[in-house]
mmCIF file of C-alpha atoms in Angstrom:
data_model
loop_
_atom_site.group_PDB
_atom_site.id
_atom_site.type_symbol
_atom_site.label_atom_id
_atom_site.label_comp_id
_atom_site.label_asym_id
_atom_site.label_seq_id
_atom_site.Cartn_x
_atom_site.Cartn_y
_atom_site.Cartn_z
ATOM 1 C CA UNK X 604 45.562 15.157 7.941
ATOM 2 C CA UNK X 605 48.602 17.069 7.529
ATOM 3 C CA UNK X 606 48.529 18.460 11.114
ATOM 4 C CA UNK X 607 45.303 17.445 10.822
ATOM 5 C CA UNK X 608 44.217 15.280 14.124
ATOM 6 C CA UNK X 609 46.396 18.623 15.579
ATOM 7 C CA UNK X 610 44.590 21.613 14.953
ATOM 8 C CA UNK X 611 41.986 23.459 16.872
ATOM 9 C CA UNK X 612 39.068 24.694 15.683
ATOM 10 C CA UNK X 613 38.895 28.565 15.045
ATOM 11 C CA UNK X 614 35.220 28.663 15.234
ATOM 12 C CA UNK X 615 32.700 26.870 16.456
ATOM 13 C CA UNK X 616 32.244 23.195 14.447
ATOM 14 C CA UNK X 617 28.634 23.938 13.970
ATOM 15 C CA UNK X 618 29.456 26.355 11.140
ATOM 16 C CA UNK X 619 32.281 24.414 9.511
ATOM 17 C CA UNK X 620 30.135 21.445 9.400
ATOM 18 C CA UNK X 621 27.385 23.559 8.119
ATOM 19 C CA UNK X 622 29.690 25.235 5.429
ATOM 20 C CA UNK X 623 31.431 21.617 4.842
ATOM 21 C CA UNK X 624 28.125 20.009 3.783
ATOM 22 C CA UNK X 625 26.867 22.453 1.763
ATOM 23 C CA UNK X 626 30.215 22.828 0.027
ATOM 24 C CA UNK X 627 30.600 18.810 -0.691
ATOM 25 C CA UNK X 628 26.537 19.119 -2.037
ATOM 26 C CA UNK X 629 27.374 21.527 -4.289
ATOM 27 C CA UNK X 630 30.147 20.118 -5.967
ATOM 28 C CA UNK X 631 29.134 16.125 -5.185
ATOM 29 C CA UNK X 632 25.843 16.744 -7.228
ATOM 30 C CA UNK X 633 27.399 19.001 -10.102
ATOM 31 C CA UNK X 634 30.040 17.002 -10.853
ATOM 32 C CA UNK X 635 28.048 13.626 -10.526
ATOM 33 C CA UNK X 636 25.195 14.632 -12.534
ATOM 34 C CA UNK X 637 25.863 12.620 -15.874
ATOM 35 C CA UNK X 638 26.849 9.827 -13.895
ATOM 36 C CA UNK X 639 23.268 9.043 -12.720
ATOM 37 C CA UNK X 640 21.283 8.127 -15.796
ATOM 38 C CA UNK X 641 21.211 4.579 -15.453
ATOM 39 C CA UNK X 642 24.657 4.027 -17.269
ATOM 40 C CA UNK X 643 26.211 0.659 -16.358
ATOM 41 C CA UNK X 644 29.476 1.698 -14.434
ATOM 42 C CA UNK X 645 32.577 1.405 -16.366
ATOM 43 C CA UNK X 646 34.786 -0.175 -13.870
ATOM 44 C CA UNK X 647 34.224 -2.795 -11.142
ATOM 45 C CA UNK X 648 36.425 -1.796 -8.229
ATOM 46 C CA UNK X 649 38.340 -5.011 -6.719
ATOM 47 C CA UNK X 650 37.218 -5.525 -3.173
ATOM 48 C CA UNK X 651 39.493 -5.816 -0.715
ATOM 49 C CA UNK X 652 38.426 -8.562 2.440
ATOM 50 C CA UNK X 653 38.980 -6.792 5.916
ATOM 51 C CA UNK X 654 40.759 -9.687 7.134
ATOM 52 C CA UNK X 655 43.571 -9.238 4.794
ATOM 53 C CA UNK X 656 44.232 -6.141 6.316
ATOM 54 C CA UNK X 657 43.543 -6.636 9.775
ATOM 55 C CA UNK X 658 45.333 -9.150 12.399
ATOM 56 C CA UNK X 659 43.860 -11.152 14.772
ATOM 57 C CA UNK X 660 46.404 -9.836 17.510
ATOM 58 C CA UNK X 661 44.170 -6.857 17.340
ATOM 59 C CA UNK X 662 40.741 -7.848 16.375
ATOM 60 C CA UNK X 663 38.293 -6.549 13.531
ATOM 61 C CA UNK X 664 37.410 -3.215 14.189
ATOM 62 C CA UNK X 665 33.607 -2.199 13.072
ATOM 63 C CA UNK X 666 34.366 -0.506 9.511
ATOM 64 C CA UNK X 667 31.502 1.648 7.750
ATOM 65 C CA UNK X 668 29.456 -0.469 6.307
ATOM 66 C CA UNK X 669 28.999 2.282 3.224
ATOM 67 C CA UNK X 670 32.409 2.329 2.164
ATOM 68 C CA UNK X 671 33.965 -1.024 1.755
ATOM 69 C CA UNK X 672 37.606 -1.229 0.945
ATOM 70 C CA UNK X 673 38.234 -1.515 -2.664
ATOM 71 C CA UNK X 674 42.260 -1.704 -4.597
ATOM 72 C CA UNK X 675 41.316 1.499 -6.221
ATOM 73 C CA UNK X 676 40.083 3.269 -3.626
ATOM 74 C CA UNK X 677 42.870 2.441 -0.892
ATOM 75 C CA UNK X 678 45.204 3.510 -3.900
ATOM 76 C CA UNK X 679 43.362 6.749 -4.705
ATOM 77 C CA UNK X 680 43.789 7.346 -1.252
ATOM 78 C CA UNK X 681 47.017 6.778 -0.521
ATOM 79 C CA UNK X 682 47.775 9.520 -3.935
ATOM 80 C CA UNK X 683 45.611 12.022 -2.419
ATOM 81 C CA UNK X 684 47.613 11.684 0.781
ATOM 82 C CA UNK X 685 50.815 12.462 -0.349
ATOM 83 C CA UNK X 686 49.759 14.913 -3.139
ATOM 84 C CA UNK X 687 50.273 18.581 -2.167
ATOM 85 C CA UNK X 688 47.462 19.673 -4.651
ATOM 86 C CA UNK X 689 45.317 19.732 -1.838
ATOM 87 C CA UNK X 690 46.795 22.762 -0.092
ATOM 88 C CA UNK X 691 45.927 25.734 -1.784
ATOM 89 C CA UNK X 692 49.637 26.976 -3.095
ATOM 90 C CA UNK X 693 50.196 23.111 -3.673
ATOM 91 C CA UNK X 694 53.111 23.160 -0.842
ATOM 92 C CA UNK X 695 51.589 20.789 1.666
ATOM 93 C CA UNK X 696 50.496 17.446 1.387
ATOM 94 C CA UNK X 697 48.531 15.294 4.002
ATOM 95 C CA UNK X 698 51.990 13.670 4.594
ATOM 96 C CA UNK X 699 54.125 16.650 5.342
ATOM 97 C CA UNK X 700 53.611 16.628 8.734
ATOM 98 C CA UNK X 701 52.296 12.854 8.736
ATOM 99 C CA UNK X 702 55.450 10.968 7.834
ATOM 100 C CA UNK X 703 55.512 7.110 7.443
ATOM 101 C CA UNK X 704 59.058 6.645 9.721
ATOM 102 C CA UNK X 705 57.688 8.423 12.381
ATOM 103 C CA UNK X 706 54.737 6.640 12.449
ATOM 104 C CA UNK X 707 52.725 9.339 10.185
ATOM 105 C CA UNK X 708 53.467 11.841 13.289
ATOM 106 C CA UNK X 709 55.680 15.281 12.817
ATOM 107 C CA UNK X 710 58.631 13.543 14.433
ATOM 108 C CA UNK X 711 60.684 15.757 16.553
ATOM 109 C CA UNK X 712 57.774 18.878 15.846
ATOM 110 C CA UNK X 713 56.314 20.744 18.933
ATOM 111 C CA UNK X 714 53.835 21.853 16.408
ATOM 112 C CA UNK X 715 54.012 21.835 12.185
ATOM 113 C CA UNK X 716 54.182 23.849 9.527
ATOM 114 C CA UNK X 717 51.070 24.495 7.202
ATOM 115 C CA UNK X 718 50.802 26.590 4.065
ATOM 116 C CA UNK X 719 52.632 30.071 4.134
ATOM 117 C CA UNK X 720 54.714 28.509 7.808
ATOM 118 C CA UNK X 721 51.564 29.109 9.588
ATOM 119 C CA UNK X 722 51.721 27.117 12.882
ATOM 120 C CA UNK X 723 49.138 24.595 13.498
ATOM 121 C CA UNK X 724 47.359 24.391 17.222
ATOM 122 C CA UNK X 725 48.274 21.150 18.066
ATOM 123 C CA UNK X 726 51.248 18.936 18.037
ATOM 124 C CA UNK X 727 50.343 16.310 15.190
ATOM 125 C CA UNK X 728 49.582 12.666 16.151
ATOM 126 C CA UNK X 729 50.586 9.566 14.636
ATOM 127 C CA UNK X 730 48.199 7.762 12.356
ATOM 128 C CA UNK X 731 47.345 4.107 12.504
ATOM 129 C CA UNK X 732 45.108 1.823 13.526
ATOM 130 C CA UNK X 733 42.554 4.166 13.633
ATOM 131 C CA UNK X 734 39.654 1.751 12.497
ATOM 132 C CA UNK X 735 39.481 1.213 15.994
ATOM 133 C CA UNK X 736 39.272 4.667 17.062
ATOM 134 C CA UNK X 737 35.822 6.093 18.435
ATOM 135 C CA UNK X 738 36.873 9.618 18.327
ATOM 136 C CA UNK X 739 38.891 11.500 16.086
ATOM 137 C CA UNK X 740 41.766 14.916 16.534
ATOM 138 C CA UNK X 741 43.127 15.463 20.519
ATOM 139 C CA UNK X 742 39.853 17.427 21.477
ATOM 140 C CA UNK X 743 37.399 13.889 20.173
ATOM 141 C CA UNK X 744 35.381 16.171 18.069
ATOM 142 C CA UNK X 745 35.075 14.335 15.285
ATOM 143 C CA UNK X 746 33.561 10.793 15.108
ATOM 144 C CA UNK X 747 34.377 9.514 10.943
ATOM 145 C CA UNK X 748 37.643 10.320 9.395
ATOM 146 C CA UNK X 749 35.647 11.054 6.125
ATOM 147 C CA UNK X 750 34.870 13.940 8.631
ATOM 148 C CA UNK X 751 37.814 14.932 9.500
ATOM 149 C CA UNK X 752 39.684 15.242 6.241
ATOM 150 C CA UNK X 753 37.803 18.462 5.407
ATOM 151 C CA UNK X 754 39.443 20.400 8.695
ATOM 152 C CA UNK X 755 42.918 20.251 7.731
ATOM 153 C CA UNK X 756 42.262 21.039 4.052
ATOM 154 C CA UNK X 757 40.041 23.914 4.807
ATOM 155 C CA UNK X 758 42.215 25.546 7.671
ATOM 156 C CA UNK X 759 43.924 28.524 7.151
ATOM 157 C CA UNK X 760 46.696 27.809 9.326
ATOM 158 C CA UNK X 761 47.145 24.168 7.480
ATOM 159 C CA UNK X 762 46.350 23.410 3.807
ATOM 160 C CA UNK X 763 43.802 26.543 3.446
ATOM 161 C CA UNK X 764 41.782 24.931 0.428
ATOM 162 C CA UNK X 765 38.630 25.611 -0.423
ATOM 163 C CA UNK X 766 36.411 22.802 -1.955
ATOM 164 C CA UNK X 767 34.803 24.781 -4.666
ATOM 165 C CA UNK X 768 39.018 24.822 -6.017
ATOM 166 C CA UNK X 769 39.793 21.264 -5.148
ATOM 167 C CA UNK X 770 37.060 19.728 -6.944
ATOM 168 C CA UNK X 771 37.892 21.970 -9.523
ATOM 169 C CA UNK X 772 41.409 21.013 -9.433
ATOM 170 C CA UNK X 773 40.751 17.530 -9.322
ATOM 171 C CA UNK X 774 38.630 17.204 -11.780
ATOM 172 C CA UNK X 775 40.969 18.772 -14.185
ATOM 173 C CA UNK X 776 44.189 16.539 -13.411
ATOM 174 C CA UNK X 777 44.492 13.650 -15.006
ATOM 175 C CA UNK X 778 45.809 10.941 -13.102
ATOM 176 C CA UNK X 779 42.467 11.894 -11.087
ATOM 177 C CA UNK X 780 40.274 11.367 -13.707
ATOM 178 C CA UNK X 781 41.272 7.805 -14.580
ATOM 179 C CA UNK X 782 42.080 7.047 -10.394
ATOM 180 C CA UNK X 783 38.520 8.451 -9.535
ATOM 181 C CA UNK X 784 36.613 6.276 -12.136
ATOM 182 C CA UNK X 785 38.427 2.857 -11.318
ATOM 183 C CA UNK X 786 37.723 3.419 -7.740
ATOM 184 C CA UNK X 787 33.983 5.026 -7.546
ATOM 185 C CA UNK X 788 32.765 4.974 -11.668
ATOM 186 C CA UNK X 789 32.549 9.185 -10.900
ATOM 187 C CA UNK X 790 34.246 11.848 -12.026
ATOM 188 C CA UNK X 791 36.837 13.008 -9.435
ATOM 189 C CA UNK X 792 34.994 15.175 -6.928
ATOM 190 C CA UNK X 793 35.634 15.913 -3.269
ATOM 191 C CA UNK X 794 32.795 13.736 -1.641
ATOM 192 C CA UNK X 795 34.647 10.218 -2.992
ATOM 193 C CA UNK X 796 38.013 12.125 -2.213
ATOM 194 C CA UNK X 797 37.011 11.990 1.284
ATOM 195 C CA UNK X 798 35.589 8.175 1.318
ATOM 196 C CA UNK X 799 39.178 7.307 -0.583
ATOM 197 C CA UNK X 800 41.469 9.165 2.127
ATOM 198 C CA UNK X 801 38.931 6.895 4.960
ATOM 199 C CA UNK X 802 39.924 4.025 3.201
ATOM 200 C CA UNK X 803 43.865 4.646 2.766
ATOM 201 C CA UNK X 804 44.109 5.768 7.153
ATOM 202 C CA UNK X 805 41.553 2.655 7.535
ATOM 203 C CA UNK X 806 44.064 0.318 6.420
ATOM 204 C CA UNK X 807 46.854 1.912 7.896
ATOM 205 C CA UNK X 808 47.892 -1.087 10.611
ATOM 206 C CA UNK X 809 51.138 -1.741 13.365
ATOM 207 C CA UNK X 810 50.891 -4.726 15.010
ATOM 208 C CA UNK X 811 54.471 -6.106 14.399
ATOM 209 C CA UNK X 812 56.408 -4.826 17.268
ATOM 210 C CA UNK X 813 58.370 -7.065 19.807
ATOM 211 C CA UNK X 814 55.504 -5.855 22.264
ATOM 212 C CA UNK X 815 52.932 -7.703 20.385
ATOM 213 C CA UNK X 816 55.028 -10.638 20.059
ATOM 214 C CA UNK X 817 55.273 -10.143 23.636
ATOM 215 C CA UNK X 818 51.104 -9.506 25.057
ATOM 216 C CA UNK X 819 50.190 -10.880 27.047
ATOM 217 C CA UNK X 820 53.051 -12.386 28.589
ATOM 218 C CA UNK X 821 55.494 -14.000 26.554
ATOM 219 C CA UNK X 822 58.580 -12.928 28.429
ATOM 220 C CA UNK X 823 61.176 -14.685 26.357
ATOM 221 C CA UNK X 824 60.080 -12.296 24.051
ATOM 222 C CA UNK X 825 61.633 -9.412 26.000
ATOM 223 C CA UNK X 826 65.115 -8.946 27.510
ATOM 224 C CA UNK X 827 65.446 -8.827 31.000
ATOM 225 C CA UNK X 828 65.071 -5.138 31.510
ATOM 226 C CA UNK X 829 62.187 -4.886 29.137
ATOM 227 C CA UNK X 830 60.269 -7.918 31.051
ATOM 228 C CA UNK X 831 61.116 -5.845 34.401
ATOM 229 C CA UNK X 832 59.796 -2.928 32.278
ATOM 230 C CA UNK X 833 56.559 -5.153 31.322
ATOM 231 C CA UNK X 834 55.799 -5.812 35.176
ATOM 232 C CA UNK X 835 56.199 -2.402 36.236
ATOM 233 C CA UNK X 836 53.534 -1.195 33.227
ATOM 234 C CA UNK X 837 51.038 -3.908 34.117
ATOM 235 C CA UNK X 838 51.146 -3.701 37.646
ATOM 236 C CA UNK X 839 49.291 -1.638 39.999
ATOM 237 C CA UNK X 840 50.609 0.870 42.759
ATOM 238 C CA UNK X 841 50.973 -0.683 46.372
ATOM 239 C CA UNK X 842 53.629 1.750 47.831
ATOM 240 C CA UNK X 843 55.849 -0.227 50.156
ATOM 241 C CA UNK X 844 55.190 1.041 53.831
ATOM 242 C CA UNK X 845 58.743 1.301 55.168
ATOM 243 C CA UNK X 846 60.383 2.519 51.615
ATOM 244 C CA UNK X 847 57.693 3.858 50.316
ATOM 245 C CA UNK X 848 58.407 3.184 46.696
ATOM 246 C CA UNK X 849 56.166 0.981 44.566
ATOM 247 C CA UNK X 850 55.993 -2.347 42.715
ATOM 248 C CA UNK X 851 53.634 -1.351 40.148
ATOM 249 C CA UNK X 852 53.080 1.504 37.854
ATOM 250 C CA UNK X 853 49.297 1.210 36.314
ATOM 251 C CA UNK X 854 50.254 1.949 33.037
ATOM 252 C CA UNK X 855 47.912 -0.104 31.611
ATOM 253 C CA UNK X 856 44.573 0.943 32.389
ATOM 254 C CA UNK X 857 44.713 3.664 30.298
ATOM 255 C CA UNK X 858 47.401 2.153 27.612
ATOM 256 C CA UNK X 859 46.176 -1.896 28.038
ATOM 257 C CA UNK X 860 45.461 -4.492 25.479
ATOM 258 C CA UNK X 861 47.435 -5.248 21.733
ATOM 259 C CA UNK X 862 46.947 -2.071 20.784
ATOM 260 C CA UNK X 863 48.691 -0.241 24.368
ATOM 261 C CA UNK X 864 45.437 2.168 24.193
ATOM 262 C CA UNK X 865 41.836 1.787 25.725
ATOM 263 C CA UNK X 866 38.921 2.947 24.166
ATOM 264 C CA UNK X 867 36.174 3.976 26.328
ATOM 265 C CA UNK X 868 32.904 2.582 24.566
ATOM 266 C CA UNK X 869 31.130 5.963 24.370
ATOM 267 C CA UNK X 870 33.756 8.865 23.953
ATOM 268 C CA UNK X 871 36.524 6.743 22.827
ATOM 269 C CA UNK X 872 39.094 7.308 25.319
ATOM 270 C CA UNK X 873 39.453 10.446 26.977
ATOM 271 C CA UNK X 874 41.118 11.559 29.982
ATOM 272 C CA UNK X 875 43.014 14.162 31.894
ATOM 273 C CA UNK X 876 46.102 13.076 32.701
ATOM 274 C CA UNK X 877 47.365 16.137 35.483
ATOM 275 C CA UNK X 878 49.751 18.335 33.095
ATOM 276 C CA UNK X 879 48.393 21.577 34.499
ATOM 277 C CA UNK X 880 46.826 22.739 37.643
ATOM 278 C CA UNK X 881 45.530 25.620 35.770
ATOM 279 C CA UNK X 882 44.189 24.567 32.515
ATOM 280 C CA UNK X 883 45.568 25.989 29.539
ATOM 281 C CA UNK X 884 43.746 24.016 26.848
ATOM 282 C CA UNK X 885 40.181 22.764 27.860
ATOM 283 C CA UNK X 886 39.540 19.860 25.380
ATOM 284 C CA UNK X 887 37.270 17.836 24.837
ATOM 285 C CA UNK X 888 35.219 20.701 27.458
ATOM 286 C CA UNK X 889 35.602 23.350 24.509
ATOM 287 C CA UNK X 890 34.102 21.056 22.125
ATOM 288 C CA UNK X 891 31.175 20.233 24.565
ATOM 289 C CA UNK X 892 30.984 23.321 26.535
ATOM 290 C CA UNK X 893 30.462 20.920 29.941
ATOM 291 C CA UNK X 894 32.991 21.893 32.751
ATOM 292 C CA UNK X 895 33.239 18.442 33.548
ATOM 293 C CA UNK X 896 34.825 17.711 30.138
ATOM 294 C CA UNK X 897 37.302 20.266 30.407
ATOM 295 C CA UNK X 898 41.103 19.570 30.109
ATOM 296 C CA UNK X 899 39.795 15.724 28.461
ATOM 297 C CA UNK X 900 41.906 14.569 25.785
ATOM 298 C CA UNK X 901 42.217 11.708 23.712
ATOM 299 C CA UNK X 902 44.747 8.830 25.211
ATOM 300 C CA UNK X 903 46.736 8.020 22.313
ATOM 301 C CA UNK X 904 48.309 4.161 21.586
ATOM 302 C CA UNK X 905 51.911 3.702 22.789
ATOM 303 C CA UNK X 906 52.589 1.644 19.955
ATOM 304 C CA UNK X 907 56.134 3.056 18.259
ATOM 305 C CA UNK X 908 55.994 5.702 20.666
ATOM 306 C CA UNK X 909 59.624 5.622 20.616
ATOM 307 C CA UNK X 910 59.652 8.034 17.091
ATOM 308 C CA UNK X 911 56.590 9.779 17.926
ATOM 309 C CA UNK X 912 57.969 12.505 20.039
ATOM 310 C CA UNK X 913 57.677 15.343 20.952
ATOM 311 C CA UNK X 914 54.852 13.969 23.613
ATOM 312 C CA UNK X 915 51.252 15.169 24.729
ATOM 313 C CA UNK X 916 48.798 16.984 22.691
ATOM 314 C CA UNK X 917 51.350 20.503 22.689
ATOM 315 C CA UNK X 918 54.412 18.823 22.918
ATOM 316 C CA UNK X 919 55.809 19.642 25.625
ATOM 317 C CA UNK X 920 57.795 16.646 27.217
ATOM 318 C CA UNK X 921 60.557 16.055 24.215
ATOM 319 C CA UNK X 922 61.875 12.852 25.151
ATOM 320 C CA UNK X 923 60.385 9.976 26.955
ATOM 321 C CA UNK X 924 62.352 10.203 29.636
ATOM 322 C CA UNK X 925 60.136 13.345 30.268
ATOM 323 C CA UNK X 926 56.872 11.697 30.182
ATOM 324 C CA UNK X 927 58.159 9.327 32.196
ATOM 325 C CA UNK X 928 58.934 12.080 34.891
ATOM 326 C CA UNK X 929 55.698 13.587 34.855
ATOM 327 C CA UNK X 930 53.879 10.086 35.326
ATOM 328 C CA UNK X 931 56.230 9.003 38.401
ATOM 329 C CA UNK X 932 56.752 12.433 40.226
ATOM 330 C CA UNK X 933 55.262 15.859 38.134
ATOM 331 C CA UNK X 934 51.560 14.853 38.021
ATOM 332 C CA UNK X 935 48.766 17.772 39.572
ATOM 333 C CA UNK X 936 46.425 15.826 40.809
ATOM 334 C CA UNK X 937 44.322 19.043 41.510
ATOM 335 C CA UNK X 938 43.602 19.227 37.843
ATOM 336 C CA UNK X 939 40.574 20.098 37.161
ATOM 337 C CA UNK X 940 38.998 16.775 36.196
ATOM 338 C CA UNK X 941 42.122 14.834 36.777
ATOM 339 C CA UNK X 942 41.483 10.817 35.921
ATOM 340 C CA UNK X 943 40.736 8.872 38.975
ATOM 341 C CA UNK X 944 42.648 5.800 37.724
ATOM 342 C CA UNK X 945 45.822 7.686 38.425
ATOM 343 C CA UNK X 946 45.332 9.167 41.969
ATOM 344 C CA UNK X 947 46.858 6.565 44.148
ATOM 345 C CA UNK X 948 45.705 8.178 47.014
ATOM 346 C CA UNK X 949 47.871 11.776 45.835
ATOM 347 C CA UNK X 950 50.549 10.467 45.737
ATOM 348 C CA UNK X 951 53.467 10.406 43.390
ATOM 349 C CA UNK X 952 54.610 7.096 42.227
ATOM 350 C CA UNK X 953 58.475 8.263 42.278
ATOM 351 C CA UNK X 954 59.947 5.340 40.413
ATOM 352 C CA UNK X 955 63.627 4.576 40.891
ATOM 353 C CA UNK X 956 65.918 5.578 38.397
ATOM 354 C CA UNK X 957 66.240 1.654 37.157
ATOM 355 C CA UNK X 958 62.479 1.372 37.229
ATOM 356 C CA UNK X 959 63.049 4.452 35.174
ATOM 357 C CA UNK X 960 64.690 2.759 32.819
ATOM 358 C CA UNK X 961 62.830 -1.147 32.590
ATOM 359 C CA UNK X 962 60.084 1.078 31.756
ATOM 360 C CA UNK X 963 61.558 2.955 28.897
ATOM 361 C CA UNK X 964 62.777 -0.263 28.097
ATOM 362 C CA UNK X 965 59.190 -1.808 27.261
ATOM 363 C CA UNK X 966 58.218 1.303 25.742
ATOM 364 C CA UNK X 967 60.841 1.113 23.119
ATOM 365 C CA UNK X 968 59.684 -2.859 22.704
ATOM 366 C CA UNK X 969 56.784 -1.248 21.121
ATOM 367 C CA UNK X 970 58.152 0.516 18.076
ATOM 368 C CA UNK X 971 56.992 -1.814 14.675
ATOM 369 C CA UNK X 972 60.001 -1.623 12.404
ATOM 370 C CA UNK X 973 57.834 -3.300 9.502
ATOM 371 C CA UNK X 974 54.914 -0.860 9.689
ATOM 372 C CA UNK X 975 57.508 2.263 10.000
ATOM 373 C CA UNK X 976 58.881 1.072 6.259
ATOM 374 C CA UNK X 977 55.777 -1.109 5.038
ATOM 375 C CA UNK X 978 55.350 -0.051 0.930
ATOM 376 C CA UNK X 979 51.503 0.044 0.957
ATOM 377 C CA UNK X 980 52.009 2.722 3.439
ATOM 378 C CA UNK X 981 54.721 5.022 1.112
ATOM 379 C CA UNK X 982 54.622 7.770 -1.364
ATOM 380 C CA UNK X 983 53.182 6.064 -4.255
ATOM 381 C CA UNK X 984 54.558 8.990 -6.590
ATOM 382 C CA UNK X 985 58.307 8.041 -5.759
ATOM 383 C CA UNK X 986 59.630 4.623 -7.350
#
């Protein structure tokens, strides 16, 4: 986590995943042992009904069906995500470089700081409403966040743990212990540590902003530059033939819907969106090894974009006023495998400096003041 949906892999995910199960079946079945001989369980965890957490602006997501929200285990997560016992010198916690008021991104980090100031590969993504994410980290290579909680805590460059330690750690602190059994009836161990940390970034939800109150179209919602804004991202590109400048700027078919992101059924979103003629990350194509996946990366929500900078998957544009640039007059469209949906024909859309600005408008409609300081969300270890 911390860093986590940031970093690239060092070697191949084969092996990790490899060395990650046999790792978790070690320590799962040692440290469950006693707790299988037909004991009745001690505690009865207090389910917790999806819709509760969930709003109908966005929709129920499909949640695994083998690890049902529960008090104790959102809870357990939510300690495990701010404690910095899972690093290996106990400096870095899950929420170093996810912080809640920058929407559980780095804010203002090209790229964060693991254990020892080791950079990570990536610049670090926000976190929420991920339950209706398809693909997980910038490169899509992981499909369950129970998954992905093992690469950040196992990097070197990040929290450099190993799980042999943790579990042992775990199991010998004591507000794990008692946490553990109230929310799985086990001892702590670092199998149920990953289903609790699912849980906690599960039911981590925005849907509050002045945007949502906005979609589809409630305009008195918006102020007059933000509705002008609002056209402008939900319109498409017909250039003008004696101006030349456009009415639209087709933000949306990438960034549509109540949650400003698409997700493409089968690899959950993934495009190339013409930083680089010449690619200097390949993607989703080094996860895959298929040169028609290279340069693919994850679109990410625009939801509270406005304190998720700095932008793209290294960072590079540090305002929005930059990534607003690159959409209207720096995009390559001779990257290799550049998305179709933005070609308009080559050409650049070269917005006008107030279309500039009704657009960063409606951006900044989207940032969800009640999610950025919502208490289920916060360090449960300061009061």
């Amino acid at each position: 986590m911390n860093k986590s949906i940031a970093t690239k892999n060092l070697m191949p995910w084969g092996f990790w995943k490899i060395l990650v199960i046999s790792a978790i079946s070690i320590v799962y079945f040692t440290s469950c042992g006693d707790n299988n001989k037909g004991e009745k369980p001690a505690f009865n965890p207090t389910e917790v009904d999806p819709t509760t957490i969930f709003d109908s602006k966005l929709g129920m997501p499909i949640l695994p069906s083998d690890n049902p929200f529960t008090e104790e285990g959102i809870y357990l997560g939510r300690m495990l995500f701010y404690d910095p016992i899972l690093s290996f010198d106990s400096s870095v916690s899950c929420a170093s470089c996810h912080k809640q008021e920058h929407a559980f991104s780095d804010g203002g980090k090209v790229l964060s700081n693991g254990v020892f100031g080791l950079k990570t590969g990536r610049n670090t993504p926000p976190i929420f409403n991920l339950a209706y994410n398809k693909k997980f980290f910038w490169d899509a290579r992981q499909n369950t966040l129970r998954e992905l909680v093992f690469e950040p805590i196992q990097a070197h460059n990040e929290m450099a743990m190993t799980m042999p330690l943790l579990n042992k750690r775990l199991a010998r602190t004591d507000r794990y212990k008692d946490q553990f059994l109230k929310a799985f009836n086990r001892e702590p161990n670092v199998f149920d540590m990953s289903l609790a940390l699912e849980q906690f970034m599960l039911s981590i939800v925005s849907y509050q902003s002045r945007f949502n109150e906005f979609f589809p179209g409630k305009f008195s919602k918006l102020t007059t530059l933000e509705g002008e804004g609002a056209m402008l991202f939900n319109g498409l590109v017909q250039f003008d033939d004696i101006t030349g400048f456009t009415s639209g700027a087709d933000c949306f078919h990438c960034h549509g819907s109540a949650k400003a992101q698409i997700q493409d059924p089968t690899t959950g979103g993934l495009a190339n969106n013409g930083l680089d003629s010449v690619l200097r990350d390949l993607g989703y194509g080094a996860i895959t090894g298929r040169s028609s996946d290279r340069g693919l990366f994850k679109t990410p929500s625009l939801l509270n974009i406005e304190v998720t900078g700095p932008y793209m998957h290294d960072g590079r544009f540090a305002t929005l006023d930059d990534v607003i640039n690159h959409y209207s007059e720096g995009v390559h469209f001779n990257s290799p495998n550049f998305s179709p949906m933005m070609s308009h024909d080559n050409k650049h859309l070269n917005l006008t400096t107030s279309q500039k600005q009704a657009l960063k408008a409606f951006l900044m409609s989207m940032t969800d003041t009640a999610f950025l300081k919502n208490p289920k969300y916060s360090n449960p270890f300061v009061k």
